[in-house]
Tab-separated table of C-alpha atoms in Angstrom:
chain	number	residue	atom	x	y	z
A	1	UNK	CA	21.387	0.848	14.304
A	2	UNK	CA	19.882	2.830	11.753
A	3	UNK	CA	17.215	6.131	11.930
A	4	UNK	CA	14.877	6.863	9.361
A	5	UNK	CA	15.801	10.493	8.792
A	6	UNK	CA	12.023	11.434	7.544
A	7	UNK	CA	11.008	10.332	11.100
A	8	UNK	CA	11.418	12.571	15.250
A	9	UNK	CA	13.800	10.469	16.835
A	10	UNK	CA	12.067	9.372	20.170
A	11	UNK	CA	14.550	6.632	21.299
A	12	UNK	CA	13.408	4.651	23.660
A	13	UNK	CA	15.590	3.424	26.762
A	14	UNK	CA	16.624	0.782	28.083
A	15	UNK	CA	15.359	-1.226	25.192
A	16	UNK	CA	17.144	0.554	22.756
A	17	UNK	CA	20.288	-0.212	23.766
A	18	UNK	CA	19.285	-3.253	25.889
A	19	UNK	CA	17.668	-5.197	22.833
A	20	UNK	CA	19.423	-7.685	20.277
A	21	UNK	CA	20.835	-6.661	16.936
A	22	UNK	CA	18.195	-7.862	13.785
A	23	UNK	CA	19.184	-7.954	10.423
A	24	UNK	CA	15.999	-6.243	8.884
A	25	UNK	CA	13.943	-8.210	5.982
A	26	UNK	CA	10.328	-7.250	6.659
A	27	UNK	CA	8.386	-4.385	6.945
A	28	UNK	CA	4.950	-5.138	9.402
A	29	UNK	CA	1.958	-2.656	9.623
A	30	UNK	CA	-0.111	-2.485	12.443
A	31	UNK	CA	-2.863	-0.038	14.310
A	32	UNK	CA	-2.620	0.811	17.959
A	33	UNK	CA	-6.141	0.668	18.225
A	34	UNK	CA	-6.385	4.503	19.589
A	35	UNK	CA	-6.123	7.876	18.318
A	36	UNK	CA	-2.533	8.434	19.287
A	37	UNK	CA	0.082	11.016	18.092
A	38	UNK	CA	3.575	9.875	17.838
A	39	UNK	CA	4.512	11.319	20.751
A	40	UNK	CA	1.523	9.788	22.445
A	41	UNK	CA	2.360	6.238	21.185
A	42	UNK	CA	5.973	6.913	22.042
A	43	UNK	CA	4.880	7.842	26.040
A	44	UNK	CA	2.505	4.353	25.917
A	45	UNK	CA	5.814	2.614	25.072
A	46	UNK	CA	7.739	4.096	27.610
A	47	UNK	CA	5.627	4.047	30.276
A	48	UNK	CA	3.182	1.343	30.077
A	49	UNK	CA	4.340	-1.731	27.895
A	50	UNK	CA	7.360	-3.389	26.778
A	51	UNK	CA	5.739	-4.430	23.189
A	52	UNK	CA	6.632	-1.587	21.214
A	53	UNK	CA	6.920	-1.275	17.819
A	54	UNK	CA	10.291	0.727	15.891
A	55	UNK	CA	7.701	3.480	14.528
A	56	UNK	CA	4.609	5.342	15.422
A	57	UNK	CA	2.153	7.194	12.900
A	58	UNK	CA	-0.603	9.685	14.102
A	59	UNK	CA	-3.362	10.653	11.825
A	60	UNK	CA	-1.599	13.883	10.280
A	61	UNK	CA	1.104	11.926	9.348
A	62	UNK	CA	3.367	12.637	12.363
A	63	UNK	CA	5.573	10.167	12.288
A	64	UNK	CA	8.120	9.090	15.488
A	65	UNK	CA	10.983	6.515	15.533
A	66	UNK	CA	11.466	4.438	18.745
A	67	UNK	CA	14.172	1.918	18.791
A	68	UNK	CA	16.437	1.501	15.682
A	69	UNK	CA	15.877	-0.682	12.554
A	70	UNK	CA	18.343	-3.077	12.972
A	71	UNK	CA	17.744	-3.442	16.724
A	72	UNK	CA	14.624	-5.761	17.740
A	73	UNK	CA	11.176	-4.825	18.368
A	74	UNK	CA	8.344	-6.769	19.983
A	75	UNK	CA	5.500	-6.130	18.648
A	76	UNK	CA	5.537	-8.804	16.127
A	77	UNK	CA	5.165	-12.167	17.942
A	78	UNK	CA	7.934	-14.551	16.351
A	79	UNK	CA	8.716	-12.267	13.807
A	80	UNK	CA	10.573	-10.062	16.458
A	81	UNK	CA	13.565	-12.077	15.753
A	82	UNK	CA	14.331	-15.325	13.785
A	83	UNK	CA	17.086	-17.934	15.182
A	84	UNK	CA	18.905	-16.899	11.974
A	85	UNK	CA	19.085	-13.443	13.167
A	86	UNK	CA	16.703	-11.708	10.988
A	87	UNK	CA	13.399	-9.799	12.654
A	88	UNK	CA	10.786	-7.640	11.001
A	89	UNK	CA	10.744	-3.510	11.250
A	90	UNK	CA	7.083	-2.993	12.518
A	91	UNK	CA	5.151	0.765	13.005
A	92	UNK	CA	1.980	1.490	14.905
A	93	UNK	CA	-0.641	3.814	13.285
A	94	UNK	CA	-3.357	5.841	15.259
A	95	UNK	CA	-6.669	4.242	14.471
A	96	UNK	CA	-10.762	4.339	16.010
A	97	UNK	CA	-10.671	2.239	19.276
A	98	UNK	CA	-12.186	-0.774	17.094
A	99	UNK	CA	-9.948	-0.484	14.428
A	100	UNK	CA	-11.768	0.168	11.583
A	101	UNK	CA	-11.875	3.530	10.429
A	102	UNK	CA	-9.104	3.830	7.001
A	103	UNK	CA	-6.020	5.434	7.027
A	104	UNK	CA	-6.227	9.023	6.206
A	105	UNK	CA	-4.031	10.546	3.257
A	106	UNK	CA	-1.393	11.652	5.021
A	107	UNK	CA	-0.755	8.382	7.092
A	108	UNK	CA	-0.802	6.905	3.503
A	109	UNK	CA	1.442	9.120	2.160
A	110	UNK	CA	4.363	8.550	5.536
A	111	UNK	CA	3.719	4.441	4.993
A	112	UNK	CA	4.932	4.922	1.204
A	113	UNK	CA	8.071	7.151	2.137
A	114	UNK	CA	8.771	4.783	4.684
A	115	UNK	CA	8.320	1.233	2.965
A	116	UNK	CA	10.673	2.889	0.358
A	117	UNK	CA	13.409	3.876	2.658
A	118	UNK	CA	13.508	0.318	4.509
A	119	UNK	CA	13.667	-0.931	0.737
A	120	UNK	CA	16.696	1.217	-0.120
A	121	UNK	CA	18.393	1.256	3.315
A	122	UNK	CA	17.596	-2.650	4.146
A	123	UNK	CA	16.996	-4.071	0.940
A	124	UNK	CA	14.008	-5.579	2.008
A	125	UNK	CA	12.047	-6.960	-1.379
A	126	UNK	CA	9.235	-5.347	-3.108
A	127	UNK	CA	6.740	-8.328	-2.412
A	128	UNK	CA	3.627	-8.772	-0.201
A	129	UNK	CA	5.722	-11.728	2.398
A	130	UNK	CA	4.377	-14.901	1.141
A	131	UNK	CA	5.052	-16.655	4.409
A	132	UNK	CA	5.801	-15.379	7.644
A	133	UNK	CA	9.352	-15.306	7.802
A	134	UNK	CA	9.369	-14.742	3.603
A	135	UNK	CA	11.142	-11.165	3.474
A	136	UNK	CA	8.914	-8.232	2.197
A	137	UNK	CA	6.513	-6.431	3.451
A	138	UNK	CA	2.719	-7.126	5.088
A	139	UNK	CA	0.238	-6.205	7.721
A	140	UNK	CA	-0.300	-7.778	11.189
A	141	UNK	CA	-3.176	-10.069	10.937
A	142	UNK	CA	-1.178	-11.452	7.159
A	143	UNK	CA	0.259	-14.582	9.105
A	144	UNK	CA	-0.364	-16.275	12.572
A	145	UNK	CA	3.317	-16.503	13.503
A	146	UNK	CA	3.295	-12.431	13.416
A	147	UNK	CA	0.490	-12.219	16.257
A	148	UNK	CA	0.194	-14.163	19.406
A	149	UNK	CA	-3.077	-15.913	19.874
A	150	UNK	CA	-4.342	-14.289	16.171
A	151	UNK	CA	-5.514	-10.766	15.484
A	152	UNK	CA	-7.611	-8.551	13.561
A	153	UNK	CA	-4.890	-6.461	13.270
A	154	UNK	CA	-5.084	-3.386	11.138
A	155	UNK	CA	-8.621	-3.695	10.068
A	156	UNK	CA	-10.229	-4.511	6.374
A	157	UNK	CA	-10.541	-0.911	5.461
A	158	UNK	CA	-6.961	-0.936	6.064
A	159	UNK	CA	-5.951	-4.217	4.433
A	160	UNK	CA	-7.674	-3.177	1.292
A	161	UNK	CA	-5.608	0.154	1.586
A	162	UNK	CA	-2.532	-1.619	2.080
A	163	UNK	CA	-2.938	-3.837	-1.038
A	164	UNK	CA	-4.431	-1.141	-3.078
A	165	UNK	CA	-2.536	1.597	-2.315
A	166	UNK	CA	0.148	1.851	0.154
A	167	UNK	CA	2.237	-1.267	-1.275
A	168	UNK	CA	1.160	-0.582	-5.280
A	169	UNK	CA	2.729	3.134	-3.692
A	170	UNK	CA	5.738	2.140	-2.496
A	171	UNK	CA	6.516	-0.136	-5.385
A	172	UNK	CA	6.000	2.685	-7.680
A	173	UNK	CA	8.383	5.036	-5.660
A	174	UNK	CA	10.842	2.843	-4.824
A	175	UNK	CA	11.507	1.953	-8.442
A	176	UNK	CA	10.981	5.891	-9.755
A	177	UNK	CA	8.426	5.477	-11.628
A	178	UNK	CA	6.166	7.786	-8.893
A	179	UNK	CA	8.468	10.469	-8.110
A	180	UNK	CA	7.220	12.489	-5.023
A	181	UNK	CA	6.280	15.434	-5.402
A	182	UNK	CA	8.499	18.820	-4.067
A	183	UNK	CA	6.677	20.062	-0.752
A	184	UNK	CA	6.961	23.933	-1.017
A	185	UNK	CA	4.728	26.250	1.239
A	186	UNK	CA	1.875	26.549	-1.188
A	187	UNK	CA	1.003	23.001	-2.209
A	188	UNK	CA	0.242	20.326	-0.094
A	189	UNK	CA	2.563	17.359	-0.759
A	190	UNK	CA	0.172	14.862	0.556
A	191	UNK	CA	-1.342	12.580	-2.153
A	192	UNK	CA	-5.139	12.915	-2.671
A	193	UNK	CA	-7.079	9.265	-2.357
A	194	UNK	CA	-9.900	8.691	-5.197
A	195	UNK	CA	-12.105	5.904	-5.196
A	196	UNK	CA	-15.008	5.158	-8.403
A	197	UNK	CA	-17.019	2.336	-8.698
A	198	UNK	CA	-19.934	1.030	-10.500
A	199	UNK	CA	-22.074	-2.071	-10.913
A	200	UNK	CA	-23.309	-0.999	-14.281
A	201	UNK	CA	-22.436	-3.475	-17.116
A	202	UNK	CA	-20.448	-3.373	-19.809
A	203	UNK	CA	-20.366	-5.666	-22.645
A	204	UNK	CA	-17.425	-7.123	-24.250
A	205	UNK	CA	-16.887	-7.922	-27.833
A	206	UNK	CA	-15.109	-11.236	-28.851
A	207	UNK	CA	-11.774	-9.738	-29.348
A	208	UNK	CA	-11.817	-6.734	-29.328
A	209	UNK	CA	-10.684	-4.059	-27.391
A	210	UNK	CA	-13.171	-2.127	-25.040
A	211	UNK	CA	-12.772	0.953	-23.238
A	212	UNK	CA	-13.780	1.034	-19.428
A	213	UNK	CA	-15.981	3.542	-17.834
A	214	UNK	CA	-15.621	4.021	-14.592
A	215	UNK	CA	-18.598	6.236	-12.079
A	216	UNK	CA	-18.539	8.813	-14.606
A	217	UNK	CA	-16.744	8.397	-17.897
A	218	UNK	CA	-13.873	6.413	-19.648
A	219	UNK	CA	-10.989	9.122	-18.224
A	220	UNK	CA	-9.800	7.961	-15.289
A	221	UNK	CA	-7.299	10.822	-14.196
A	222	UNK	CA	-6.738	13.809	-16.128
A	223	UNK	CA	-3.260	15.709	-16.014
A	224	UNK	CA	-0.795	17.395	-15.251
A	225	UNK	CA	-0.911	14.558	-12.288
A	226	UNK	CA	1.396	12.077	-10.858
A	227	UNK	CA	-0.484	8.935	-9.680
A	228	UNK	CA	-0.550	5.418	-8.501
A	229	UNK	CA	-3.850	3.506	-9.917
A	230	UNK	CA	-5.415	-0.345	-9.626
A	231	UNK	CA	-8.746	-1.033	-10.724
A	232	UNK	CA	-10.363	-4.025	-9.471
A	233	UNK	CA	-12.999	-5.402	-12.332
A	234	UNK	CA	-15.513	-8.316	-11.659
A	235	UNK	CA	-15.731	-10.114	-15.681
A	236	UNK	CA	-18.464	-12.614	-16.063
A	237	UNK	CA	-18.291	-14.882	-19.206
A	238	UNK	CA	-17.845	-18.312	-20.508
A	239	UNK	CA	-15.396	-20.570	-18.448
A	240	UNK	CA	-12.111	-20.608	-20.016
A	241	UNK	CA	-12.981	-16.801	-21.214
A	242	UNK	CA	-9.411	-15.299	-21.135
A	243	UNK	CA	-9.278	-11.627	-20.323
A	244	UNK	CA	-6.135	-9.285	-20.910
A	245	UNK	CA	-6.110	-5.606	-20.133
A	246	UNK	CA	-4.162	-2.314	-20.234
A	247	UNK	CA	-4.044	1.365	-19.666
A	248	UNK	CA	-3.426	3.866	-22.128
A	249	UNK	CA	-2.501	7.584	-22.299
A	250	UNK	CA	-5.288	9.858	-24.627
A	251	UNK	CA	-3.961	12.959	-26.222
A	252	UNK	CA	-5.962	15.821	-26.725
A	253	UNK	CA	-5.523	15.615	-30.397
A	254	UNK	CA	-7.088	12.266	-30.365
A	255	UNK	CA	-4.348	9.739	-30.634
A	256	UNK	CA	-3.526	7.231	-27.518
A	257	UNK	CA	-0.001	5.444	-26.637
A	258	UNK	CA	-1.238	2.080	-25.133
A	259	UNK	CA	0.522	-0.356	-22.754
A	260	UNK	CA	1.673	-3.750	-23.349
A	261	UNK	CA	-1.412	-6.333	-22.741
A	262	UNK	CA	-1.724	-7.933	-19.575
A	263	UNK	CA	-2.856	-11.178	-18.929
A	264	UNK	CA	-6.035	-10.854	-16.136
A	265	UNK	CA	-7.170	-14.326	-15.798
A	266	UNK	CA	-9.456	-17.262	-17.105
A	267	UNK	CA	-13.067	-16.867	-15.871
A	268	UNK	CA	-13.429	-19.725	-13.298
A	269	UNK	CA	-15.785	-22.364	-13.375
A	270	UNK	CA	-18.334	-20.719	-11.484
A	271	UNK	CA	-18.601	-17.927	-14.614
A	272	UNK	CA	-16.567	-15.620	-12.643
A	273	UNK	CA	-12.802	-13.774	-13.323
A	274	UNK	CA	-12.008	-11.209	-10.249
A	275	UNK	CA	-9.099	-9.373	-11.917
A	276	UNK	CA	-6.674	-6.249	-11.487
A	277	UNK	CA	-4.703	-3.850	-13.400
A	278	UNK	CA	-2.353	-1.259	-11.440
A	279	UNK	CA	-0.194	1.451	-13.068
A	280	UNK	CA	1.992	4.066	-11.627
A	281	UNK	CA	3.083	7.243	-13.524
A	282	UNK	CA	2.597	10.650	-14.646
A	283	UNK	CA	0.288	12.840	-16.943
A	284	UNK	CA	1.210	15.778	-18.653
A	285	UNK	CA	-1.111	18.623	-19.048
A	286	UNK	CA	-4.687	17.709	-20.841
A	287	UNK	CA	-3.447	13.957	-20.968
A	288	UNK	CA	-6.328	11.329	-19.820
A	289	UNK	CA	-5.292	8.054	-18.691
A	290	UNK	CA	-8.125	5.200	-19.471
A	291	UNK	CA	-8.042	1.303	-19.459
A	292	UNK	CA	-8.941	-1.002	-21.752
A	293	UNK	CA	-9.762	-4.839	-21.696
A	294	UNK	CA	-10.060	-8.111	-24.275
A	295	UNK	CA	-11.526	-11.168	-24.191
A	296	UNK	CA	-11.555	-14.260	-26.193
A	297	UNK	CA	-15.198	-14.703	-25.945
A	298	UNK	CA	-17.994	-12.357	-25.401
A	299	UNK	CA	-18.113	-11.625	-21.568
A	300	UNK	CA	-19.560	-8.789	-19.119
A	301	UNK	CA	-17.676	-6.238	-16.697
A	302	UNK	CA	-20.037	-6.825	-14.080
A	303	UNK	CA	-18.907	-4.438	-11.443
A	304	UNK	CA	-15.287	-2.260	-11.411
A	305	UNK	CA	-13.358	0.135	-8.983
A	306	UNK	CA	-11.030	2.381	-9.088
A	307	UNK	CA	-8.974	3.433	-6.228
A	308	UNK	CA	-5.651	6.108	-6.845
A	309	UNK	CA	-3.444	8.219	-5.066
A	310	UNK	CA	-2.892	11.485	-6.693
A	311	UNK	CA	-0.120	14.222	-6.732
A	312	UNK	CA	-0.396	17.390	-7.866
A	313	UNK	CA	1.764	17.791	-10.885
């Protein structure tokens, strides 16, 4: 079995040792649906239910380990363990008792160390699971087979968290293009969350390249930072209106180093492309990171958001 060394080691008996062996190849996030500390969630488990989960996360981003990762949990319907012998790693995060408050920072920050450490330990894939025994990684409610009788389960502030920022996050760690930053006793290592958005528009040119404002101006992070972005822009045009984007770093003597072009989409038939851009990386020192985006034919930024996590440099 194996024991996520970032994690207190609160094992769990008799299922621990009582439980079959899993071959890990998903990673499933749920809440608890209480304001738990590890500890707490660890003494529900023990005491109260046989449904547990391998982790538990409390809101300050204490973070407990249960049963082992390659030992089964059951806490994820039939996802607890396959006939082929595969099963899904699964953690419990504190939450409101509806389940709808967000995840704070630092419960953001533990998901992202973990996800990358079932990556590199269980080589489970850097994907969103596309089905529900498809390895990668996902949330509770993602697919039926994963919850018995259906579920809620974490809530939409936490599903848009998870697709915004906790899996863009571990992607960027895992493949070191986010490098955490080095706790010492006068920062704080946890990442700082930063959403924009506005529903002003913004007119695009017929191929040409426009720069995107976001709530306040056209610099969307400023360094010395290290970051994970995505912004989220609603384009209305001309069906068939393709739309490319991409970020790009701004100097302070004036001169930018842009990104290869990505293609967004085709405005749908209904006059409207819902797109996104995501980039991870670092800025040094009076560096601004902004985004730019094309279209074929003249079209309209109708609303945009920007959501980041942010290290301190």
């Amino acid at each position: 079995m194996a024991w996520y060394p970032g994690a207190v080691k609160m094992e769990l008996q008799p299922e621990s040792d009582s439980q079959p062996a899993i071959r890990p190849t998903q990673f499933i996030v749920h809440s608890i649906i209480a304001p738990w500390t590890a500890k707490r969630t660890y003494e529900y488990w023990r005491d109260s239910t046989n449904l547990e989960s391998h982790f538990g996360l409390g809101y300050e981003g204490d973070l407990g380990q249960f049963i082992g990762t390659e030992t089964r949990a059951d806490a994820n319907y039939q996802a607890n363990r396959r006939p082929d012998g595969t099963g899904a790693v699964s953690i419990e995060t504190a939450s409101n008792t509806k389940g709808t408050d967000p995840w704070t920072p630092a419960q953001i920050e533990q998901l992202i160390r973990l996800g990358v450490w079932l990556h590199e330990t269980h080589d489970i894939p850097l994907r969103i699971c596309r089905t529900w025994d498809d390895p990668g990684f996902g949330y509770h409610r993602l697919h039926d087979e994963w919850a018995k009788d259906g579920t809620n389960c974490p809530g939409d502030a936490r599903v848009r968290q998870f697709r915004e920022l906790v899996f863009p996050g571990i992607v960027a760690r895992a493949s070191g293009q986010t490098p955490a930053p080095a706790p010492s006793e006068e920062d704080d290592p946890m990442p700082k969350v930063i959403t924009e958005s506005s529903d002003t528009d913004s007119g695009l040119k017929a191929k040409t390249w426009t720069t995107v404002a976001m709530a306040t101006d056209t610099a969307l992070l400023q360094g010395p930072v290290a970051y994970s972005v995505a912004a989220y822009l609603r384009i209305g045009g001309t069906p068939g209106t393709q739309v490319k984007g991409r970020f790009y770093d701004q100097y302070p003597d004036g001169h930018g180093s842009q990104d290869l072009a990505i293609d967004l989409g085709t405005v749908g038939p209904d006059g409207v492309l819902d797109a996104q851009i995501a980039r991870p990386g670092q800025l040094a020192d009076r560096v601004q990171l902004k985004l730019e985006v094309w279209a074929d034919k003249p079209a309209t930024i109708t609303y945009r958001v920007l959501r980041s996590l942010r290290w301190t440099a």
